[in-house]
XYZ file of C-alpha atoms in Angstrom:
485
model
C 7.457 24.966 18.537
C 10.301 22.664 20.175
C 10.668 19.625 18.400
C 9.416 16.698 19.734
C 12.227 14.613 21.517
C 11.974 11.244 20.239
C 15.112 9.100 20.075
C 15.305 6.146 18.399
C 18.728 3.118 19.132
C 18.825 0.908 16.745
C 21.012 -2.786 17.809
C 22.316 -3.964 20.902
C 21.280 -1.571 23.637
C 22.952 -3.489 26.437
C 26.176 -1.282 26.759
C 24.396 1.701 26.699
C 21.496 1.030 29.714
C 22.957 3.981 31.841
C 23.965 6.431 29.336
C 19.756 5.829 28.094
C 18.641 6.007 31.215
C 20.681 9.316 31.731
C 19.314 10.659 28.555
C 15.610 10.007 29.608
C 16.418 12.252 32.638
C 17.248 14.654 29.929
C 13.411 14.297 28.165
C 14.269 11.935 25.556
C 11.745 8.893 24.914
C 13.760 6.090 24.155
C 12.329 3.620 21.581
C 14.258 0.370 20.721
C 14.431 -1.334 17.738
C 17.084 -4.910 17.673
C 16.923 -4.514 13.412
C 15.698 -2.346 10.536
C 12.449 -4.056 10.541
C 11.559 -3.324 13.921
C 13.036 0.226 13.151
C 10.770 0.669 10.009
C 7.633 -0.552 12.253
C 8.895 2.396 14.887
C 9.051 4.969 12.428
C 4.938 4.342 11.165
C 4.128 4.509 14.667
C 6.276 7.360 16.513
C 7.905 10.543 14.904
C 11.310 9.690 15.207
C 13.820 12.086 13.714
C 17.071 11.423 15.488
C 18.926 8.270 16.067
C 21.267 6.950 18.329
C 23.559 3.728 16.855
C 27.094 2.254 17.776
C 29.679 1.284 15.603
C 32.103 -1.576 16.180
C 35.505 -2.390 13.483
C 34.349 -5.998 12.952
C 31.033 -4.210 11.717
C 31.156 -3.190 7.852
C 28.031 -1.210 7.972
C 25.287 -0.063 10.471
C 22.780 -2.472 11.901
C 20.535 -1.604 8.896
C 21.043 -0.425 5.178
C 20.814 3.429 4.706
C 19.201 4.031 1.348
C 16.729 6.459 -0.422
C 14.230 3.816 -0.560
C 14.193 3.331 3.096
C 12.406 5.982 5.910
C 15.800 5.087 7.942
C 17.848 7.315 5.537
C 16.161 10.314 6.359
C 17.093 10.364 10.094
C 19.993 12.388 11.907
C 22.201 9.492 13.014
C 24.347 9.844 15.719
C 27.230 6.829 16.362
C 28.752 5.703 19.702
C 32.164 4.266 19.245
C 35.258 3.200 20.264
C 38.030 5.389 19.734
C 40.087 2.438 18.267
C 37.514 2.278 15.592
C 38.570 5.263 13.914
C 41.547 3.734 13.100
C 39.522 1.991 10.315
C 39.111 3.266 6.908
C 35.453 1.825 6.953
C 34.112 2.972 9.883
C 35.655 6.371 9.295
C 33.936 6.215 6.192
C 30.743 5.112 7.621
C 30.686 7.888 10.136
C 31.313 10.502 7.483
C 28.658 9.511 4.996
C 25.827 7.854 7.356
C 25.848 9.964 10.870
C 25.738 13.726 11.783
C 28.048 13.437 14.542
C 29.513 10.554 16.685
C 31.017 10.642 20.611
C 33.869 8.064 21.544
C 33.527 5.860 24.604
C 32.880 7.141 27.546
C 30.176 8.842 26.679
C 29.548 12.208 28.097
C 25.979 12.253 28.649
C 25.629 15.944 28.829
C 27.881 16.549 25.565
C 25.740 13.746 23.935
C 22.314 15.321 24.514
C 23.907 18.640 23.084
C 24.747 16.324 20.393
C 21.285 14.881 19.778
C 19.209 18.399 20.241
C 21.334 19.582 17.530
C 20.961 16.904 14.910
C 17.233 17.131 15.993
C 17.343 20.855 14.781
C 18.933 19.920 11.808
C 16.266 17.466 11.141
C 13.380 19.957 11.492
C 15.287 22.217 9.230
C 15.248 19.682 6.770
C 11.541 19.058 7.459
C 10.413 22.783 7.247
C 12.275 22.947 3.815
C 11.996 20.023 2.064
C 13.606 19.662 -1.726
C 11.178 21.320 -3.999
C 9.181 19.603 -6.591
C 10.939 19.348 -10.068
C 9.557 21.594 -12.421
C 10.387 23.021 -15.705
C 9.622 26.735 -16.828
C 7.097 26.803 -19.800
C 6.460 23.133 -19.408
C 3.052 21.573 -19.203
C 4.514 18.981 -16.939
C 5.727 19.110 -13.678
C 7.733 16.173 -11.568
C 6.469 15.772 -8.308
C 6.837 13.181 -5.668
C 7.004 12.702 -2.024
C 8.653 9.305 -2.012
C 12.546 8.411 -1.100
C 12.406 7.279 -4.518
C 11.379 10.446 -6.538
C 13.533 12.765 -4.317
C 16.771 10.549 -5.118
C 15.899 10.654 -8.657
C 15.718 15.026 -8.499
C 18.628 14.885 -6.618
C 20.184 12.449 -9.609
C 19.266 15.340 -11.992
C 20.158 18.071 -10.205
C 23.763 16.574 -9.403
C 23.812 15.411 -13.560
C 22.469 18.661 -14.465
C 25.164 20.586 -12.600
C 27.636 18.348 -14.847
C 28.499 19.019 -18.857
C 29.154 15.093 -19.154
C 26.928 13.071 -21.498
C 24.369 11.156 -19.865
C 22.483 7.536 -20.302
C 18.493 7.499 -19.756
C 17.698 3.978 -19.393
C 14.148 2.844 -18.697
C 10.987 0.823 -20.122
C 8.908 2.644 -22.682
C 6.442 5.145 -21.469
C 8.674 5.883 -18.182
C 9.129 9.737 -19.045
C 12.803 9.438 -20.446
C 12.407 12.777 -22.554
C 10.590 14.665 -19.449
C 13.677 13.531 -17.609
C 16.311 14.812 -20.120
C 14.602 18.145 -20.644
C 14.432 18.566 -17.277
C 18.561 17.984 -16.829
C 18.654 20.658 -19.866
C 16.567 23.376 -18.048
C 18.193 22.734 -14.831
C 21.858 23.376 -16.310
C 24.283 26.331 -17.219
C 22.942 25.149 -20.938
C 19.442 26.163 -20.319
C 19.432 29.184 -22.461
C 20.368 27.068 -25.449
C 18.419 24.994 -27.902
C 17.333 21.341 -26.528
C 17.292 19.415 -29.910
C 15.547 15.733 -29.773
C 16.361 13.109 -32.635
C 14.392 9.493 -32.366
C 17.147 7.496 -34.028
C 15.136 4.685 -34.901
C 12.608 6.950 -36.445
C 15.331 8.523 -39.340
C 15.372 6.736 -42.245
C 18.770 4.874 -43.049
C 19.688 7.120 -45.700
C 19.350 9.597 -44.225
C 20.621 9.654 -40.840
C 24.115 10.903 -41.504
C 22.791 13.684 -43.240
C 20.164 14.780 -40.397
C 22.672 14.713 -37.783
C 26.123 15.740 -39.497
C 24.292 17.739 -42.528
C 25.438 18.216 -45.757
C 26.964 20.450 -48.611
C 25.192 21.971 -51.719
C 26.031 19.360 -54.326
C 26.956 16.512 -51.458
C 24.638 13.863 -53.890
C 21.783 14.363 -56.012
C 18.901 16.265 -54.833
C 21.360 18.349 -52.557
C 20.240 21.452 -53.868
C 21.751 23.797 -50.464
C 23.275 23.376 -48.071
C 21.776 21.922 -44.861
C 22.880 21.963 -41.111
C 23.075 18.754 -39.372
C 21.048 18.799 -36.178
C 24.378 18.096 -34.132
C 25.382 21.435 -35.158
C 22.170 23.245 -34.386
C 22.495 22.295 -30.888
C 25.623 24.836 -30.406
C 25.465 25.818 -26.564
C 22.581 23.570 -25.734
C 21.760 19.933 -25.136
C 21.037 17.311 -27.978
C 18.940 14.372 -26.914
C 19.754 11.149 -28.777
C 16.290 9.081 -27.808
C 16.255 5.473 -28.434
C 20.217 5.453 -29.375
C 19.968 1.725 -29.396
C 18.220 1.495 -32.554
C 21.235 3.753 -34.089
C 23.023 1.671 -36.991
C 26.702 0.099 -36.209
C 28.081 2.279 -39.136
C 26.708 5.810 -37.671
C 27.785 4.352 -34.029
C 31.244 5.079 -35.602
C 30.453 8.679 -36.549
C 28.672 9.837 -33.698
C 31.829 8.011 -31.490
C 34.441 9.965 -33.456
C 31.805 13.243 -32.627
C 31.845 12.748 -29.205
C 35.476 12.019 -28.793
C 36.530 15.207 -30.558
C 33.378 17.491 -30.613
C 33.645 18.097 -34.408
C 31.226 17.522 -37.081
C 32.350 16.668 -40.855
C 29.165 17.735 -42.809
C 28.363 15.256 -45.816
C 30.414 16.662 -48.851
C 32.332 18.832 -46.796
C 36.231 19.940 -46.573
C 37.233 20.561 -42.707
C 35.655 19.777 -39.536
C 33.328 21.966 -37.611
C 33.564 22.473 -33.700
C 30.490 22.248 -31.741
C 29.788 22.708 -28.546
C 27.124 20.493 -27.490
C 26.357 18.480 -24.649
C 24.754 14.589 -25.602
C 22.179 13.126 -23.733
C 20.938 9.505 -24.954
C 17.989 7.096 -23.779
C 16.971 3.699 -24.603
C 14.632 1.066 -23.089
C 17.047 -2.212 -24.004
C 19.796 -3.316 -22.007
C 22.815 -1.875 -23.851
C 25.544 -4.262 -22.373
C 23.482 -6.807 -23.768
C 23.725 -5.293 -27.240
C 27.175 -5.122 -26.971
C 27.558 -8.351 -25.888
C 25.476 -9.129 -28.895
C 27.858 -7.351 -31.514
C 24.796 -5.160 -31.880
C 25.798 -1.812 -30.306
C 29.503 -0.570 -29.712
C 31.201 -0.744 -26.867
C 33.369 1.990 -26.894
C 30.616 4.255 -27.526
C 28.364 2.682 -24.772
C 31.173 3.510 -22.232
C 31.299 7.329 -23.961
C 27.576 8.022 -23.737
C 27.155 6.014 -20.272
C 29.641 8.280 -18.103
C 26.441 9.545 -15.721
C 23.245 7.604 -15.811
C 19.505 8.093 -14.916
C 17.390 5.017 -14.197
C 13.987 5.909 -15.061
C 11.217 3.453 -12.675
C 8.721 1.550 -13.870
C 5.045 2.289 -13.217
C 4.675 -0.839 -11.771
C 7.138 -0.014 -9.001
C 5.308 2.875 -7.708
C 1.594 1.941 -8.022
C 0.928 5.163 -5.409
C 1.603 6.964 -8.336
C -1.350 6.012 -10.542
C -4.416 7.674 -8.804
C -2.405 10.759 -9.088
C -1.477 10.506 -12.492
C -4.872 9.464 -13.306
C -6.372 12.812 -12.091
C -3.969 15.292 -13.313
C -4.513 13.879 -16.835
C -7.865 13.521 -16.327
C -7.598 17.344 -15.635
C -5.290 17.934 -18.711
C -7.779 16.436 -21.225
C -11.099 17.521 -19.191
C -12.197 19.516 -22.715
C -12.615 16.608 -24.329
C -14.978 14.572 -21.480
C -18.709 14.765 -21.681
C -19.714 17.046 -18.904
C -21.501 14.814 -16.793
C -18.321 12.863 -16.095
C -16.765 14.033 -13.023
C -13.790 11.530 -12.302
C -12.712 8.246 -11.447
C -14.984 5.619 -9.369
C -13.127 4.014 -6.091
C -13.811 0.650 -7.909
C -12.019 2.100 -10.766
C -9.032 3.487 -8.654
C -8.357 0.180 -6.710
C -8.566 -2.012 -10.260
C -5.863 0.585 -11.690
C -3.602 0.350 -8.720
C -3.514 -3.483 -9.405
C -3.288 -3.606 -12.909
C 1.283 -4.273 -14.130
C 0.592 -1.430 -16.502
C 2.979 -2.980 -19.508
C 3.234 0.189 -21.632
C 3.723 2.731 -18.291
C 2.640 6.049 -17.855
C 1.953 6.439 -21.955
C -0.595 3.305 -21.621
C -2.172 4.943 -18.631
C -2.637 8.518 -20.606
C -4.235 6.450 -23.607
C -6.434 4.623 -21.006
C -7.670 7.711 -19.134
C -8.429 9.626 -22.360
C -10.218 7.056 -23.991
C -12.256 6.118 -20.661
C -13.420 10.152 -20.556
C -14.620 9.802 -24.185
C -16.464 5.785 -23.333
C -17.649 6.690 -20.037
C -21.309 7.308 -20.151
C -22.252 7.924 -16.080
C -20.895 10.229 -13.375
C -17.345 8.204 -12.493
C -15.437 6.539 -14.864
C -15.609 2.774 -14.302
C -12.918 0.210 -14.770
C -14.732 -1.416 -18.021
C -14.289 2.446 -19.816
C -10.653 2.013 -19.016
C -10.631 -2.007 -20.670
C -9.318 -2.907 -16.696
C -11.806 -5.348 -15.569
C -11.401 -7.184 -12.557
C -9.971 -10.186 -14.110
C -6.985 -8.390 -13.864
C -6.352 -8.150 -11.093
C -7.499 -11.028 -9.519
C -6.803 -14.464 -10.782
C -8.856 -17.014 -12.368
C -7.260 -19.499 -10.555
C -8.691 -18.605 -7.189
C -11.188 -21.324 -7.671
C -11.797 -21.827 -3.669
C -13.672 -19.184 -1.281
C -10.555 -19.631 1.117
C -8.586 -18.116 -2.160
C -11.026 -15.341 -2.596
C -11.157 -14.452 0.796
C -7.435 -14.317 0.906
C -7.009 -12.178 -2.477
C -9.640 -9.526 -1.405
C -8.016 -9.175 2.253
C -4.491 -8.758 0.319
C -5.543 -6.311 -2.110
C -7.655 -4.157 0.846
C -4.500 -4.313 2.878
C -2.087 -2.932 0.211
C -4.605 -0.486 -0.999
C -5.359 0.985 2.300
C -1.282 1.093 2.999
C -1.060 3.094 -0.401
C -3.578 5.487 0.572
C -1.886 6.191 3.770
C 1.774 6.350 2.280
C 2.612 3.286 3.982
C 1.745 4.526 7.371
C 0.579 0.980 9.422
C -1.384 3.130 12.135
C -3.106 5.364 9.700
C -4.324 1.869 7.472
C -4.936 -0.006 10.143
C -7.281 3.020 11.395
C -9.033 3.052 8.292
C -9.291 -0.993 8.202
C -10.787 -1.065 11.754
C -8.220 -3.392 12.583
C -5.531 -3.182 15.540
C -2.096 -2.425 14.331
C -0.868 -5.828 15.977
C -3.554 -7.476 13.718
C -2.589 -5.307 10.343
C 1.317 -6.345 11.268
C 0.104 -10.280 11.288
C -2.067 -9.768 8.236
C 0.818 -8.350 6.692
C 3.235 -10.903 7.375
C 0.660 -13.632 6.574
C 0.487 -12.228 2.852
C 3.798 -11.525 2.404
C 2.928 -7.482 1.776
C 6.066 -5.277 1.782
C 4.849 -2.098 3.643
C 8.009 -0.141 3.202
C 7.038 1.530 0.435
C 10.111 1.551 -1.642
C 10.943 0.257 -5.469
C 10.671 -3.282 -4.432
C 7.185 -5.403 -4.754
C 4.491 -3.891 -2.731
C 6.832 -0.686 -2.496
C 4.763 2.721 -3.449
C 6.813 5.624 -4.185
C 4.840 8.601 -4.922
C 5.969 10.041 -8.881
C 3.510 12.678 -10.120
C 3.718 14.785 -13.665
C 1.249 17.849 -13.021
C 0.619 21.318 -13.406
C 0.821 23.922 -10.108
C -2.119 22.574 -8.117
C -2.495 26.991 -7.660
C -4.216 26.722 -11.187
C -7.116 26.078 -12.798
C -8.245 22.805 -13.880
C -8.125 24.062 -17.599
C -8.363 27.167 -19.437
C -11.856 28.381 -20.526
C -12.040 27.641 -24.479
C -8.784 26.075 -24.680
C -8.792 22.645 -26.535
C -6.263 20.738 -25.361
C -5.179 18.234 -27.850
C -2.525 15.869 -28.825
C -0.380 18.661 -30.086
C -0.852 20.785 -26.561
C 2.104 17.845 -25.184
C 5.042 19.115 -25.204
C 6.695 15.780 -24.085
C 5.526 12.057 -24.997
C 6.107 9.004 -22.896
């Protein structure tokens, strides 16, 4: 099937009027947007896979911001430039990094049509072969996402996994930092080696040295035999240091020395032992602030922060909440009464409104509790301990305020269910697209689906959907969980 020849042009099209008229004769449907906001509106209504824009030396970027939180970055762009503009480094870098191809003035419409058709074929090829979901063989959790934010996270994990430098994974508690660390290990060249986890905040202060670096027999009272430390036992594999910010200062010195020469010195030992291991670290605190306050060594911070992966908070991508809840409902189905079949619509709406300060870990706990406490067929907000007060402010004491809140919630929920496709959300709500755009502006709702407020990427941890919902006769207890959030 031939791809649809829909062409988006962003910016001032006055200088390209003749060119655009000729392109229309080649079968291209032209859609013009003056800026990024209009371009995103066009994407919600039209399946544009190819874009055309102009670049001049005085402009340091395209007429919009090309980042992975924007659907515009998925378009194959062709630039029209003045040949003199190629003398500018910024212009050359912009074309190389953001565009599929370019053509210099004056434009040759026949050649431009060939370029655009090639770009369209490339866009269709990407669409036919989407980036695979990130899965770890043998794991109970798979990271599945369809949003630009999650696709970028997968790209980051694959890039980081291909290197062998230390990695710092940051993010709030409960966002899945350990799961990400294991994904990096599994997709690295060290996947055949061990993956050892150390919670730096859980180790007794008097035993940290011995646990990490090991000790020789007789090194101290009670050392009746030689002990191989966790670092040494990670030979050929990956060592994950969780909550690295809780590591005492005196141990930070020892860890820094190890990272510098990759050798361990057992307590009571006489020689250093070389260890081939990659170190991943994670923290929920701001290490830069900890460095400023003297609670964390600056040199160790820079040793660990060679590569960085940032985990998003659950409230930053509420579209994820319902799929995650459904997954954990299936995972712990052995714990629920047979009469419970899922979540009520009211419950899913309230879940999307709740800020989830405990992130995925809190979601897991609330889902499991609701499955046990539910006395009806469908789980309600009260079963999860999420009353309507979490979503609606008590300060809304006028009828107009209540109406505005309800209207805003309905629009946000409809956009979330329809992956921020305004046309589909408008159809569900029973209003025109013009009316919905007006209401979106009225309530200041961000409809683009990025990582800021109102933007809702999708991020799911789930088993293969081709598998049965649960294995008969298997009790899925907390011990079955490979990783904690």
